[in-house]
Coordinates of C-alpha atoms in Angstrom, one line a residue:
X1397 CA 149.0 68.8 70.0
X1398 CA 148.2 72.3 71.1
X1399 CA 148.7 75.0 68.6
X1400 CA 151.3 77.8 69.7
X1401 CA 150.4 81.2 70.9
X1402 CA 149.5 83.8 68.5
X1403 CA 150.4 87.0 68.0
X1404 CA 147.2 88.7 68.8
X1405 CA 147.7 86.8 72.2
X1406 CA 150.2 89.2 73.2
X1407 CA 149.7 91.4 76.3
X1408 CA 148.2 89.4 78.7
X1409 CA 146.1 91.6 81.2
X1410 CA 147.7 94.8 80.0
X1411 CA 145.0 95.9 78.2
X1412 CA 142.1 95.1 80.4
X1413 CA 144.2 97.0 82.9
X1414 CA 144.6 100.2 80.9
X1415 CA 141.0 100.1 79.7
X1416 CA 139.6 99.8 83.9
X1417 CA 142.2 102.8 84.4
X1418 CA 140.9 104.9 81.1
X1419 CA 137.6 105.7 83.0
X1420 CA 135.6 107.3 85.9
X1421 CA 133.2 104.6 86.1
X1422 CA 134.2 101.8 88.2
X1423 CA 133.8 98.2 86.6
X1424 CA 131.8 96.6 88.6
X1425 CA 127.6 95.9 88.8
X1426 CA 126.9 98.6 91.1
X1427 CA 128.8 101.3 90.4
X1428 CA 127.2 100.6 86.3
X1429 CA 124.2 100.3 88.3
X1430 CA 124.4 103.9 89.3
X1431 CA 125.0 105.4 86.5
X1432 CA 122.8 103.2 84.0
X1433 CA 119.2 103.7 82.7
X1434 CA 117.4 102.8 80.1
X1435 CA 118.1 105.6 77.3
X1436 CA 114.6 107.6 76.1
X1437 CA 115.0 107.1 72.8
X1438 CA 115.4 102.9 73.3
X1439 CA 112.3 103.5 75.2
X1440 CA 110.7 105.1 72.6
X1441 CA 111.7 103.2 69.4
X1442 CA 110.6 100.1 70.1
X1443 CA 111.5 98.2 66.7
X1444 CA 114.8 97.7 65.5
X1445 CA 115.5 95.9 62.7
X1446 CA 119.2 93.5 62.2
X1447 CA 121.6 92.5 59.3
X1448 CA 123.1 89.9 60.9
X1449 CA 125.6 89.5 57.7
X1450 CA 128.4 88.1 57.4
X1451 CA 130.7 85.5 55.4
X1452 CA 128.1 82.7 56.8
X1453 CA 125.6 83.9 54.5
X1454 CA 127.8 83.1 51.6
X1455 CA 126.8 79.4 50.8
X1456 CA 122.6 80.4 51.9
X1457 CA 122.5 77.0 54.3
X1458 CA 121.7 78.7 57.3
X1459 CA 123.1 79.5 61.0
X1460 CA 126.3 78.2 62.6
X1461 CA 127.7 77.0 59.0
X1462 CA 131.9 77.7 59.8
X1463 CA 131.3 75.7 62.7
X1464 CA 128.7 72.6 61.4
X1465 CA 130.7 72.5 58.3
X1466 CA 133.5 70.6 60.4
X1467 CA 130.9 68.0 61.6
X1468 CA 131.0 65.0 59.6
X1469 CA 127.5 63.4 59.5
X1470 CA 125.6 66.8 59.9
X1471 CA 123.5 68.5 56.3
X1472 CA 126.2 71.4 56.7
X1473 CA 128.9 69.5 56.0
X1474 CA 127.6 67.4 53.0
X1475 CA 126.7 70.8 51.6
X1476 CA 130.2 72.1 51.9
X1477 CA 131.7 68.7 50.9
X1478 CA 129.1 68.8 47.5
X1479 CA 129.2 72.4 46.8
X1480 CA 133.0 73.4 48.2
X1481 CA 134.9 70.4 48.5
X1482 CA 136.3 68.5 51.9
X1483 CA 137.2 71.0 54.5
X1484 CA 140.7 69.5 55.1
X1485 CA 141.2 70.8 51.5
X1486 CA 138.8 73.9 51.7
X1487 CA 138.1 75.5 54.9
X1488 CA 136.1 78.1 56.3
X1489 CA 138.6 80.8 55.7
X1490 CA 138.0 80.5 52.1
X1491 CA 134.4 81.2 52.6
X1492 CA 135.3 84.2 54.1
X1493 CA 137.5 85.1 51.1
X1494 CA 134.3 84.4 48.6
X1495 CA 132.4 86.8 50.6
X1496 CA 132.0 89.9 47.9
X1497 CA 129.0 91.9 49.0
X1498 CA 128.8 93.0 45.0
X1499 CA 125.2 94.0 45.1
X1500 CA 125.1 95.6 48.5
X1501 CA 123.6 98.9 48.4
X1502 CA 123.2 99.9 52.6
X1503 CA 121.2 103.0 51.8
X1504 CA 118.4 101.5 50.0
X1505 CA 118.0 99.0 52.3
X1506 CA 118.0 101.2 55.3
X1507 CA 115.6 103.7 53.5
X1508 CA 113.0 100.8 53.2
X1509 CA 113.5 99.7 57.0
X1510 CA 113.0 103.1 57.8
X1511 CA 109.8 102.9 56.0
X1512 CA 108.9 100.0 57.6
X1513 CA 109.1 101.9 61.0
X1514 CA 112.4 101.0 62.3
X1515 CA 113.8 103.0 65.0
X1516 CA 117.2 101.5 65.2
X1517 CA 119.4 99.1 63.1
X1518 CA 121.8 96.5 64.5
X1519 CA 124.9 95.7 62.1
X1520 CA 126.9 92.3 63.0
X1521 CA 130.4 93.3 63.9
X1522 CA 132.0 90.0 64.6
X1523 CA 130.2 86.5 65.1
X1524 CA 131.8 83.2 66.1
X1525 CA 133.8 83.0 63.2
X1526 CA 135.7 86.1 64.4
X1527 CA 135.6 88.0 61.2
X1528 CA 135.8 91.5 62.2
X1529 CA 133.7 93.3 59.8
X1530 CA 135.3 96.6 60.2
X1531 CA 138.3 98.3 60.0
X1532 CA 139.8 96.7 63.1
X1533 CA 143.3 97.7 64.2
X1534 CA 143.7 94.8 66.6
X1535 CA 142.7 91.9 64.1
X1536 CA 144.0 91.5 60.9
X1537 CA 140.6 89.0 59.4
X1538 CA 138.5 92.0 58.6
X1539 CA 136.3 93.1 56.0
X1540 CA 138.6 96.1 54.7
X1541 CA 141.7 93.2 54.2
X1542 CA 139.4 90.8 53.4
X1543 CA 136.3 89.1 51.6
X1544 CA 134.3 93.1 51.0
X1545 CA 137.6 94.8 51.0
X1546 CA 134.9 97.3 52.7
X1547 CA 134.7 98.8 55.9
X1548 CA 131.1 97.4 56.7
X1549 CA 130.2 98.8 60.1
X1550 CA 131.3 102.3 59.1
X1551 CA 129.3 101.8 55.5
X1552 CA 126.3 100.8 57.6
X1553 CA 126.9 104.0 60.3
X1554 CA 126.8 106.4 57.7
X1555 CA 123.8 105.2 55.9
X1556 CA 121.7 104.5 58.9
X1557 CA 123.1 108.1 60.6
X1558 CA 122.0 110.2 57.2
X1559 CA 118.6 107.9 57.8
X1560 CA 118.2 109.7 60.9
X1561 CA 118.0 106.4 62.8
X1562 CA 119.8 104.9 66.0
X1563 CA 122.7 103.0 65.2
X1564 CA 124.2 99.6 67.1
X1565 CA 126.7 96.5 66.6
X1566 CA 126.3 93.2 67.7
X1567 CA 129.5 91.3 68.6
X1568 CA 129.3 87.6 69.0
X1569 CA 133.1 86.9 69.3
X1570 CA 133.6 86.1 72.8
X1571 CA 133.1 82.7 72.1
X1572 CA 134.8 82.0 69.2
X1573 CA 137.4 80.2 71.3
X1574 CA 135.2 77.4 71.8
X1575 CA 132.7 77.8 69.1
X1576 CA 135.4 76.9 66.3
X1577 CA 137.0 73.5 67.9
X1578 CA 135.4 71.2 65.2
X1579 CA 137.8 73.0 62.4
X1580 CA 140.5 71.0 64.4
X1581 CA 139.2 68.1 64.0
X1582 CA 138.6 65.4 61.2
X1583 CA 136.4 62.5 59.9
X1584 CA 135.8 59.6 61.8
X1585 CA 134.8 57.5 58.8
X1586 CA 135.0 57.3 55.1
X1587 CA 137.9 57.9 52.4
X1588 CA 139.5 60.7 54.3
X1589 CA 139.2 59.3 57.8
X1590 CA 141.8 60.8 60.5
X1591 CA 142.9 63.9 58.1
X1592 CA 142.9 66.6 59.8
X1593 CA 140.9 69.7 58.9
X1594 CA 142.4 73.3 57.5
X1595 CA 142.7 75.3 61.0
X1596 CA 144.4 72.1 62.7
X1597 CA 147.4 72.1 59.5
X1598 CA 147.7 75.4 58.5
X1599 CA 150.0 78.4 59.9
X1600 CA 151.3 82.2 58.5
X1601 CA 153.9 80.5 56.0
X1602 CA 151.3 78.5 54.3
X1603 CA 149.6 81.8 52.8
X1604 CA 152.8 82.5 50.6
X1605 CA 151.4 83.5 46.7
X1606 CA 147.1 82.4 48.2
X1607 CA 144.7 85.3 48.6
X1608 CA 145.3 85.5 52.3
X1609 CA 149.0 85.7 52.3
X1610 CA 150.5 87.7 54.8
X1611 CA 147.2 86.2 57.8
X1612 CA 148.0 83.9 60.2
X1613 CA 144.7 81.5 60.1
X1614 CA 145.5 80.7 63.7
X1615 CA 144.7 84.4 64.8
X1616 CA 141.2 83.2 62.9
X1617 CA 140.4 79.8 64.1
X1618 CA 142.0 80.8 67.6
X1619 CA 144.0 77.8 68.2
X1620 CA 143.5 74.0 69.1
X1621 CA 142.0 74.1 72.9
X1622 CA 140.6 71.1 72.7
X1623 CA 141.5 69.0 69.8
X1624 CA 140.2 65.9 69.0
X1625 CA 142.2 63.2 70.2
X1626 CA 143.6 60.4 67.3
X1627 CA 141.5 57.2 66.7
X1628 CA 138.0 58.4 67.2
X1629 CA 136.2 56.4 64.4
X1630 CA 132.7 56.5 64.6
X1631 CA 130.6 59.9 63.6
X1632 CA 128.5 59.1 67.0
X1633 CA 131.5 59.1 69.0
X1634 CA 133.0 62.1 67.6
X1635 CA 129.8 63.8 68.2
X1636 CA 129.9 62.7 72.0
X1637 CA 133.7 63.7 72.4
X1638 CA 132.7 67.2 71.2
X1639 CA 129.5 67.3 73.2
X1640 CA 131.8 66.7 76.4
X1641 CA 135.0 68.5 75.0
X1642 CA 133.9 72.3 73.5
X1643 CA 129.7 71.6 73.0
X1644 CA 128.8 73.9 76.0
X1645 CA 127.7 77.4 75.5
X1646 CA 130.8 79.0 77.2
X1647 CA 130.9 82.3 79.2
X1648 CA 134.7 82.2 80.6
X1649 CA 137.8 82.7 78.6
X1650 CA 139.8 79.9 77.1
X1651 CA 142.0 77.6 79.4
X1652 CA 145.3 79.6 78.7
X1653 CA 146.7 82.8 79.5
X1654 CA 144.7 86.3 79.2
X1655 CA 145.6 87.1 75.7
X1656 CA 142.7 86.0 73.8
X1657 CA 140.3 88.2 76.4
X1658 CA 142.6 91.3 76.1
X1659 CA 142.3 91.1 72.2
X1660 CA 138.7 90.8 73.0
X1661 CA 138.7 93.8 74.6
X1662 CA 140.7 96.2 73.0
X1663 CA 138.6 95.0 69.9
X1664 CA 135.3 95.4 71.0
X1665 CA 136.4 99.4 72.7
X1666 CA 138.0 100.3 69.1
X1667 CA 134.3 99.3 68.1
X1668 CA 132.9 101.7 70.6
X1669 CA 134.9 104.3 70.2
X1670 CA 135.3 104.6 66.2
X1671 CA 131.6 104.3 65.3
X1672 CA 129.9 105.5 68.5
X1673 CA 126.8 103.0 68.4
X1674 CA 123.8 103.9 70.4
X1675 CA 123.4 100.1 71.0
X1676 CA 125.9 97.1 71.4
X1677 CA 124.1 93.5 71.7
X1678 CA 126.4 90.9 73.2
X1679 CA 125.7 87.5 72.5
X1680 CA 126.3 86.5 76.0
X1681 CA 124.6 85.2 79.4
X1682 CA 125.6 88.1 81.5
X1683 CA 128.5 89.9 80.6
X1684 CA 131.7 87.3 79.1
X1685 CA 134.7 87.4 80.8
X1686 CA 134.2 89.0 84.2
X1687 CA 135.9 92.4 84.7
X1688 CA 137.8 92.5 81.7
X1689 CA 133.6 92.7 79.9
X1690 CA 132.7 95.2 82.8
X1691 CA 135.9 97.0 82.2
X1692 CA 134.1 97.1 77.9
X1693 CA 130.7 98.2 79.7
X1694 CA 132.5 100.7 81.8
X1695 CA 134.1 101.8 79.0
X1696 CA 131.3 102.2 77.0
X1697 CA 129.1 104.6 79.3
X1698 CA 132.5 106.6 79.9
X1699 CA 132.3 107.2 76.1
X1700 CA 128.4 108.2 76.0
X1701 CA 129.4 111.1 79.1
X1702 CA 131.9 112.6 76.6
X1703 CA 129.5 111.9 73.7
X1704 CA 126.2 112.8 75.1
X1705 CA 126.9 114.7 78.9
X1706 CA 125.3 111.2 79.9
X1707 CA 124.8 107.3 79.5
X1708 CA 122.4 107.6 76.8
X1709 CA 123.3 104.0 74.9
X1710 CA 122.2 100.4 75.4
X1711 CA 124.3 97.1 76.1
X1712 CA 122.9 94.0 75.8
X1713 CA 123.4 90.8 78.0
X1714 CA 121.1 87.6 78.8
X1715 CA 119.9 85.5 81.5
X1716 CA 120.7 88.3 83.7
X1717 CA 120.2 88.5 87.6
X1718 CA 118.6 91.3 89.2
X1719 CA 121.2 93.2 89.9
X1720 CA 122.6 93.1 86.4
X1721 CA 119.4 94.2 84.7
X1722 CA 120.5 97.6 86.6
X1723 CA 123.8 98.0 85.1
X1724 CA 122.5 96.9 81.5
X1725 CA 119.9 95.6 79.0
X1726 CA 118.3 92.2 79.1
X1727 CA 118.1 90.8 75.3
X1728 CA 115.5 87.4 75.4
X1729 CA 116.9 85.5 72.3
X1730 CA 113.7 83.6 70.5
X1731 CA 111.8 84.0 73.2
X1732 CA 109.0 85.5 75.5
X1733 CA 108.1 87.6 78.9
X1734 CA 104.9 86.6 80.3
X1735 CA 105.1 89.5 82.3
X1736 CA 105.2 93.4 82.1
X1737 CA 108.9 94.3 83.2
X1738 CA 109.8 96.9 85.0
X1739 CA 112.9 97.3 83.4
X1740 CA 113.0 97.7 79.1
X1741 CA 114.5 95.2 77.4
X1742 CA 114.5 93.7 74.1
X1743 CA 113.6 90.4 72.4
X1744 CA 115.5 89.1 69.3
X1745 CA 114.4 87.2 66.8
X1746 CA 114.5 86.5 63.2
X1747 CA 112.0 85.8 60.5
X1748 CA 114.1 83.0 59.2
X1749 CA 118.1 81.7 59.8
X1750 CA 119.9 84.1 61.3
X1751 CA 122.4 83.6 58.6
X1752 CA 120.7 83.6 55.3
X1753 CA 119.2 80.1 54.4
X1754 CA 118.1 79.7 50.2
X1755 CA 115.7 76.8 51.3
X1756 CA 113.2 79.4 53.3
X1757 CA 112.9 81.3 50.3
X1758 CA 112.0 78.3 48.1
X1759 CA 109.7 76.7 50.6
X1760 CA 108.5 80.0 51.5
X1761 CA 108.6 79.4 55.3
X1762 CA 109.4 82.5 56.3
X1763 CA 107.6 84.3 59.8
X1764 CA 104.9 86.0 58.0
X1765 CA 104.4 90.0 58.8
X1766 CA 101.1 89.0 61.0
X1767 CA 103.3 86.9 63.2
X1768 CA 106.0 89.6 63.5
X1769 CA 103.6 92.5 64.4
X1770 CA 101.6 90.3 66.8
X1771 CA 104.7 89.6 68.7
X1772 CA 106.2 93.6 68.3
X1773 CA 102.5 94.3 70.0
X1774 CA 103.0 91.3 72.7
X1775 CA 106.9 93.2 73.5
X1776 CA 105.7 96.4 73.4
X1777 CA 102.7 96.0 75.9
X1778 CA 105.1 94.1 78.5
X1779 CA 108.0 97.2 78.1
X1780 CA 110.1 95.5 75.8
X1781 CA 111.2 96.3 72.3
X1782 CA 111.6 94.2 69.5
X1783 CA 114.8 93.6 67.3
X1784 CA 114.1 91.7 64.1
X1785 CA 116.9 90.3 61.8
X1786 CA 116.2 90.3 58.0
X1787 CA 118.6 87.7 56.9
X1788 CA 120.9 89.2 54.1
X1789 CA 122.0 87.2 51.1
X1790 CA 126.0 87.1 50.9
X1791 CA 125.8 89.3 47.9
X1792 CA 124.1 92.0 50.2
X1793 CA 120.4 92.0 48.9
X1794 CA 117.5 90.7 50.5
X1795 CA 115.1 88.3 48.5
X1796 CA 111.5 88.6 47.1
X1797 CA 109.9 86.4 49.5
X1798 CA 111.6 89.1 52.6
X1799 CA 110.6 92.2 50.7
X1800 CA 106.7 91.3 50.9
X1801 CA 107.5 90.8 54.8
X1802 CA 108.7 93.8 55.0
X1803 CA 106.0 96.0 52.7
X1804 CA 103.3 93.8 54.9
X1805 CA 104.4 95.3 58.3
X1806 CA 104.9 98.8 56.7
X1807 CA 101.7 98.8 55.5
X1808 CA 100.5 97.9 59.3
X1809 CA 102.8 100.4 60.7
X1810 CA 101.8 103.1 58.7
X1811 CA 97.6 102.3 60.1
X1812 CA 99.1 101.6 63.7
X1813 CA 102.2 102.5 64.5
X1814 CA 100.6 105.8 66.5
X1815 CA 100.3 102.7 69.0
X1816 CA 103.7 101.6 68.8
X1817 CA 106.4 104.0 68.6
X1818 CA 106.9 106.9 71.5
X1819 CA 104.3 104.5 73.7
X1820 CA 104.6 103.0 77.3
X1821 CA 103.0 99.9 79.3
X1822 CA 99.4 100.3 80.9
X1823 CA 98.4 99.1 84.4
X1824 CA 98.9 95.2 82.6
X1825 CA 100.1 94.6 79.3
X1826 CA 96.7 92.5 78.7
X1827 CA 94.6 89.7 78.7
X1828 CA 93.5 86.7 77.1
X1829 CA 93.8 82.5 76.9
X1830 CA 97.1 82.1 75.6
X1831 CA 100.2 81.6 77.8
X1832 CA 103.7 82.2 77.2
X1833 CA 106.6 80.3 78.5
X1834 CA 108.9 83.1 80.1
X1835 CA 112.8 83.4 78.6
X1836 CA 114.7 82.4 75.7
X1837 CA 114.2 80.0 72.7
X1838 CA 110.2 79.6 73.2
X1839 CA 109.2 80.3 69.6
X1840 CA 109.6 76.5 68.6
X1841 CA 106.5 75.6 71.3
X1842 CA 104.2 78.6 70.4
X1843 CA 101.1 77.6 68.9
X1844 CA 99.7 81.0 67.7
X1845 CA 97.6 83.7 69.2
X1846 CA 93.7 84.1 69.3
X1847 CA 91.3 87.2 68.8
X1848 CA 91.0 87.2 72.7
X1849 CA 94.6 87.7 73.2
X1850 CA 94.2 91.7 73.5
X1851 CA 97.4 93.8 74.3
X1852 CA 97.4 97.5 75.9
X1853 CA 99.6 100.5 75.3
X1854 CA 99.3 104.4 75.8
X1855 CA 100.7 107.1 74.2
X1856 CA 99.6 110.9 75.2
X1857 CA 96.8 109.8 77.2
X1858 CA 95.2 107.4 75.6
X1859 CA 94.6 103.7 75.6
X1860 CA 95.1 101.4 72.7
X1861 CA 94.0 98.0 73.0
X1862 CA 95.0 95.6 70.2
X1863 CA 93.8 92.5 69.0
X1864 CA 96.3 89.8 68.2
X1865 CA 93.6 88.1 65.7
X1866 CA 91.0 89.4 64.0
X1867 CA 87.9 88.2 65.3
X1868 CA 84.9 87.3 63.5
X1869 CA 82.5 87.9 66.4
X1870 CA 82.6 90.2 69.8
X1871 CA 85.3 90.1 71.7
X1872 CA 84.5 90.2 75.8
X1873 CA 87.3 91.8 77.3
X1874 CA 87.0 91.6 81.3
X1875 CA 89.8 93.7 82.2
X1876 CA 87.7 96.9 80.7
X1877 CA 84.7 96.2 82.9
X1878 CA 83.6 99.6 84.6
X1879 CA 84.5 97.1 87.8
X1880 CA 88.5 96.0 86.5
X1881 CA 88.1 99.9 85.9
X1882 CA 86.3 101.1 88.7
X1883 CA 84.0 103.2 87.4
X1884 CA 85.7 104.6 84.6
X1885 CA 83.4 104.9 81.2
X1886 CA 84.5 103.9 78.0
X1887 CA 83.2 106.8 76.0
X1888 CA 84.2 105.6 72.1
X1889 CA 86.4 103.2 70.3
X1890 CA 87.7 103.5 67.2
X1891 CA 89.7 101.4 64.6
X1892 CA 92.8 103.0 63.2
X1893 CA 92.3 103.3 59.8
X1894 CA 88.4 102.1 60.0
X1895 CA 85.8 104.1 62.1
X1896 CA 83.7 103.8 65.5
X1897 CA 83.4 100.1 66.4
X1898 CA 80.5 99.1 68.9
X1899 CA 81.5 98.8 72.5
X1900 CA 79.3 98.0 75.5
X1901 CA 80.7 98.1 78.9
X1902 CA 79.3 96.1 81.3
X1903 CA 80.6 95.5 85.0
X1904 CA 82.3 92.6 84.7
X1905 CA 83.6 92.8 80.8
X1906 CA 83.4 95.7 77.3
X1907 CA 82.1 94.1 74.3
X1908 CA 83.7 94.9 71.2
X1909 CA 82.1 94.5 67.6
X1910 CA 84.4 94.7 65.3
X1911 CA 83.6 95.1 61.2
X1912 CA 85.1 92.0 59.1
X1913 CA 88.4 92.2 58.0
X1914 CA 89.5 93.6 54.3
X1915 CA 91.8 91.7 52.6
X1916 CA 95.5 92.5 53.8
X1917 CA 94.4 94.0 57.1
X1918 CA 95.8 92.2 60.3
X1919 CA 95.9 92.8 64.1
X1920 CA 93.4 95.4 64.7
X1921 CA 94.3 98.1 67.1
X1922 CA 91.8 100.3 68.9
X1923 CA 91.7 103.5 70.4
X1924 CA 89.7 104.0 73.5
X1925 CA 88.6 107.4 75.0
X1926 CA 86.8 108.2 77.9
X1927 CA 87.9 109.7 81.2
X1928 CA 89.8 107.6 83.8
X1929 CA 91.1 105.1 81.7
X1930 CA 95.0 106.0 81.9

């Protein structure tokens, strides 16, 4: 049974073809090529800190919970089914109804990320649930209709703009086609085996005298592309049927006519052009949708010109090819370089869930603040920035456990960050035994850093070198040999925040001393002076 078209499916290609014909710049790779380069003030930020916040925060279990609540057998759905009842009764759109946002105060939170030496914030502006949280005029699930009853995006640009601080949106809703194919589907065993879930059963007329009367939920759940077929009735072979049906990470748009990209489209330009971020972070490998997401990108840099008399704004994409890394931004989800690029680009992680999970703050397994400045050091040597997501509870606060993360790395930045922010790449970003896996989702192999893993970066002519441990003995570093150097004499190091430390420079390594640590300090960073070494 396929659902029937939508209304936001109107249009077909008419609006991808108005936006390519809005613009001077042509949408393709090398004409965004031309124009694109890596904005100064991205270059000099280097950390960015993320709400990614949204409805999914609302029940605190963690990523991916609108989709995983539809998989019978997974901890996501016994948690709905014990906290929220079964999701052929209670669906995800009701989740996004609970969400409130009652305690959210956006300026208080920004003013503390500022503190903590943020240069930019990221604000989620759609995930794969396709909750739009602004006020969008070409989807009527949005926060201002919805859930907040808030415009959140333009909350969040007004705070973070008065913050003096860059300002970007991420939108993850290119996939939501696929990404939301279980909520079709139903149990394969138990009491309520065969009935189907809420987006496969309900339509417009249903909403009569509910909360969301008026709202299609199919312009939400985007329609049945692939639902289940009757008679599957085993939770394993449900699993496999999805796994070969709508489990791939999907770049293309769905198998039906162009109206789900045009909405796409015109959605993600109204985002552009009402709230003028200096950043927009796609959650896609490459750009989704061929020219209809070039036309966005096109569109986009067209907007900076009249905005700034240039391109001087960011959009992400992953996995990218050479010649895309011209035309825009390479984002490495979870993961590491193990290089120095030539290009900037930007890691993303998160110090927990990316949707708020309760359990990390009772277990208290969140990334620690030495972690996250060891890896903002390992980015920032290798010409990368990093963007860090601060999971935000569904009421709009952030917990205890998060707040000591945050004082911990502003009480580092405000030692160090003269090492950090306004600072470029050395000849090599550094030295030292421990390798990194190059690209995406590496964090879960990483086994930690030692005090011979140094880093480099320079800012105004001079050389910082950091420390990813604190070592409790000298540190031989050959790279700063007067050989690696060739001839060049280090004249004096000193700790921030701490005083000379004892250097001798051989031919073949320097030998650094450095005094034990004090309780709280982490990641040492020195400054070295002496002629020749920049």
């Amino acid at each position: 049974m396929k659902v029937g078209r939508r209304s936001f499916m109107a249009g077909s290609a008419a609006v991808a073809m108005a936006a390519r014909a809005s613009g001077a710049i042509k949408p393709d790779w090398a004409s965004l090529g031309e124009v694109y380069q890596a904005p100064d003030w991205f270059r000099d930020a280097k950390f960015g800190i993320w709400a990614h916040w949204s409805a999914q925060c609302v029940p605190e279990f963690g990523e991916w919970y609108g989709r995983l609540m539809y998989v019978q057998g997974s901890p996501t759905y016994q948690h709905h089914l014990d906290h929220y009842g079964h999701p052929a009764d209670h669906g995800f759109l009701e989740i996004e109804g609970a969400w409130k946002a009652e305690e959210w105060n956006p300026e208080a939170l920004i003013a503390l990320y500022k503190k903590a030496g943020a240069k930019y914030f990221m604000a989620l502006a759609s995930h794969h649930d396709n909750l739009d949280t602004w006020a969008s005029s070409h989807h009527a699930w949005n926060t201002t209709r919805i859930g907040p009853k808030r415009d959140i995006i333009g909350t969040w640009e007004k705070a973070v703009r008065a913050a003096g601080l860059r300002f970007g949106v991420s939108n993850h809703s290119s996939h939501a086609w696929h990404w939301w194919q279980t909520a079709y589907g139903y149990d394969a065993e138990g009491p309520r085996q065969g009935q189907r879930y809420d987006a496969f059963k309900l339509r417009k007329a249903d909403g009569k005298g509910t909360w969301w009367e008026g709202l299609d939920p199919q312009d939400l759940y985007t329609g049945a592309w692939y639902p289940a077929p009757e008679g599957i009735t085993s939770i394993k072979a449900m699993d496999a049927w999805h796994e070969a049906h709508d489990g791939q990470w999907l770049e293309d748009s769905p198998p039906a006519p162009a109206g789900f990209v045009a909405n796409w489209l015109a959605r993600q330009n109204e985002l552009v052009d009402k709230y003028r971020p200096d950043i927009v972070y796609l959650d896609d490998t490459g750009i989704p949708f061929g020219e209809a997401g070039l036309s966005a990108v096109a569109h986009y840099y067209d907007r900076s010109k009249e905005w700034h008399g240039k391109v001087d704004v960011a959009i992400t994409g992953k996995k990218l090819t050479d010649i895309q890394r011209r035309a825009v931004m390479e984002d490495i989800e979870r993961g590491y370089s193990d290089h120095l690029r030539e290009e900037p680009w930007q890691t993303c992680t998160c110090i927990g869930d990316w949707h708020y999970n309760r359990q990390r703050f009772l277990d208290k397994s969140y990334v620690p603040a030495i972690q996250v400045i060891q890896r903002l050091c390992d980015v920032v040597s290798k010409n990368g920035n990093l963007l860090l997501s601060i999971p935000v509870r569904g009421n709009g606060t952030i917990d205890s456990e998060e707040e000591k993360i945050v004082a911990g790395i502003t009480a580092w930045m405000d030692v160090n960050g003269a090492a950090i922010h306004g600072s470029r790449p050395w000849r090599i970003y550094g030295e030292g035994p421990t390798k990194l896996g190059d690209g995406m989702f590496g964090e879960a192999k990483f086994n930690g850093f030692q005090p011979e893993d140094v880093r480099f970066t320079v800012k105004d002519g001079v050389l910082h070198m950091v420390l990813l441990q604190w070592p409790t003995g000298p540190v031989r570093v050959p790279s700063l040999g007067s050989g690696a150097l060739k001839g060049a004499k280090i004249a004096r190091a000193t700790l921030l925040g701490g005083g000379s430390v004892e250097v001798r420079q051989d031919t073949d390594a320097a030998l650094f001393t450095l005094p034990p640590a004090k309780p709280g300090q982490i990641v040492p960073v020195l400054r070295l002076d002496g002629a020749g070494l920049v």
